[in-house]
């Protein structure tokens, strides 16, 4: 029987940039028992940071932290169930290690998020509990490059008999059934909700060592990079119809993350953040989140220090917009092309913070559309005021 006492976080020392690290003491899914301790970020033991999606609000599962009851969402609970107790394993998991009810702490920890993921010994991408075909998908990604699969090897798919494809880059090609287990499983893997979330971008980009875990299968990030290269090399291999090829198996958003991670590097090749705020917000404009503040705050670790926005979850969206425009408007406003680019960015930003999915923008209620029009007017006035101010100074 679980204790009635609820777990309460103790205050962190912000001046020491403290974080909390979790250890699993009991691996039984019937009642997972953990301990949570404070450490200075600069002097903590090697730890693993988890990159994942929170998932649905309900149902929740109870675990024990320092002997007291604490509720976590199901996706995280499923991850914890895969762990075995090890006194040398420390984990940083935001859902547990950050007091989500304490706004001041959230502000501090989000500002430290880039350092937390970069300083981690390892970042583990959790894609969810095992499901039908998940082992096939992970094994195929792992083995594709090593096996050097080509058109002559059909063991991974069912030939549906097409030998020519209208509009194909070659006069003849092989076509494979989309329902074949590995192909179907790969489509599920690359369309997991994880890949659409804004937070995972900096968690991946800032990591020095990356693993992907799907159920009990684990592969390295380098395996995923190799698989993308292999898909491109075999891009004319058709999947089921002439309108979808192997090169299209990985969605554009996932390809963007893989390509950008190549530029950021791993291990000793990792590069420090050197992007301006506008570039980062524009690149990942379609990423989704629960709290619209995170469309900005969730990417701060990728921005060089001089252009980072102060994290403050207490302020409204107009305040957030002002903070962003105050930084991006530092560029010269005398040049018509730059002024137009700034205005276009500001409009896109306004649309974006009011809708986590731009494709759903047209279906927003009238009240929300009114708010957006008001926000666009506010942005237009802000840009104009900055121009007038600079002219007076000139």
PDB file of N, CA and C in Angstrom, residues 33 35 133 245 254-255 285 315 355 362-363:
ATOM      1  N   UNK A  33      10.326   2.934  -6.662  1.00  0.00           N
ATOM      2  CA  UNK A  33      10.838   3.726  -5.551  1.00  0.00           C
ATOM      3  C   UNK A  33      12.119   4.442  -5.985  1.00  0.00           C
ATOM      4  N   UNK A  35      14.927   8.046  -5.166  1.00  0.00           N
ATOM      5  CA  UNK A  35      15.406   9.111  -4.292  1.00  0.00           C
ATOM      6  C   UNK A  35      15.730  10.326  -5.157  1.00  0.00           C
ATOM      7  N   UNK A 133       5.781  -3.910 -33.735  1.00  0.00           N
ATOM      8  CA  UNK A 133       6.726  -3.493 -34.767  1.00  0.00           C
ATOM      9  C   UNK A 133       7.849  -2.600 -34.291  1.00  0.00           C
ATOM     10  N   UNK A 245       8.693   7.239 -52.116  1.00  0.00           N
ATOM     11  CA  UNK A 245       9.953   6.516 -52.221  1.00  0.00           C
ATOM     12  C   UNK A 245      10.581   6.404 -50.849  1.00  0.00           C
ATOM     13  N   UNK A 254      11.856  15.722 -39.219  1.00  0.00           N
ATOM     14  CA  UNK A 254      12.874  14.853 -38.613  1.00  0.00           C
ATOM     15  C   UNK A 254      14.193  15.004 -39.360  1.00  0.00           C
ATOM     16  N   UNK A 255      14.127  15.118 -40.689  1.00  0.00           N
ATOM     17  CA  UNK A 255      15.347  15.329 -41.472  1.00  0.00           C
ATOM     18  C   UNK A 255      16.027  16.627 -41.057  1.00  0.00           C
ATOM     19  N   UNK A 285       9.698  27.008 -36.422  1.00  0.00           N
ATOM     20  CA  UNK A 285       8.416  27.669 -36.225  1.00  0.00           C
ATOM     21  C   UNK A 285       7.243  26.699 -36.146  1.00  0.00           C
ATOM     22  N   UNK A 315       4.630  36.545 -17.255  1.00  0.00           N
ATOM     23  CA  UNK A 315       4.183  37.593 -18.171  1.00  0.00           C
ATOM     24  C   UNK A 315       3.269  37.038 -19.253  1.00  0.00           C
ATOM     25  N   UNK A 355      -1.219  29.756 -32.076  1.00  0.00           N
ATOM     26  CA  UNK A 355      -1.643  28.461 -32.603  1.00  0.00           C
ATOM     27  C   UNK A 355      -0.450  27.528 -32.612  1.00  0.00           C
ATOM     28  N   UNK A 362      -6.799  28.260 -39.452  1.00  0.00           N
ATOM     29  CA  UNK A 362      -8.047  28.691 -40.078  1.00  0.00           C
ATOM     30  C   UNK A 362      -9.275  28.276 -39.287  1.00  0.00           C
ATOM     31  N   UNK A 363      -9.123  27.284 -38.408  1.00  0.00           N
ATOM     32  CA  UNK A 363     -10.276  26.804 -37.647  1.00  0.00           C
ATOM     33  C   UNK A 363     -10.353  27.397 -36.244  1.00  0.00           C
TER      34      UNK A 363
END
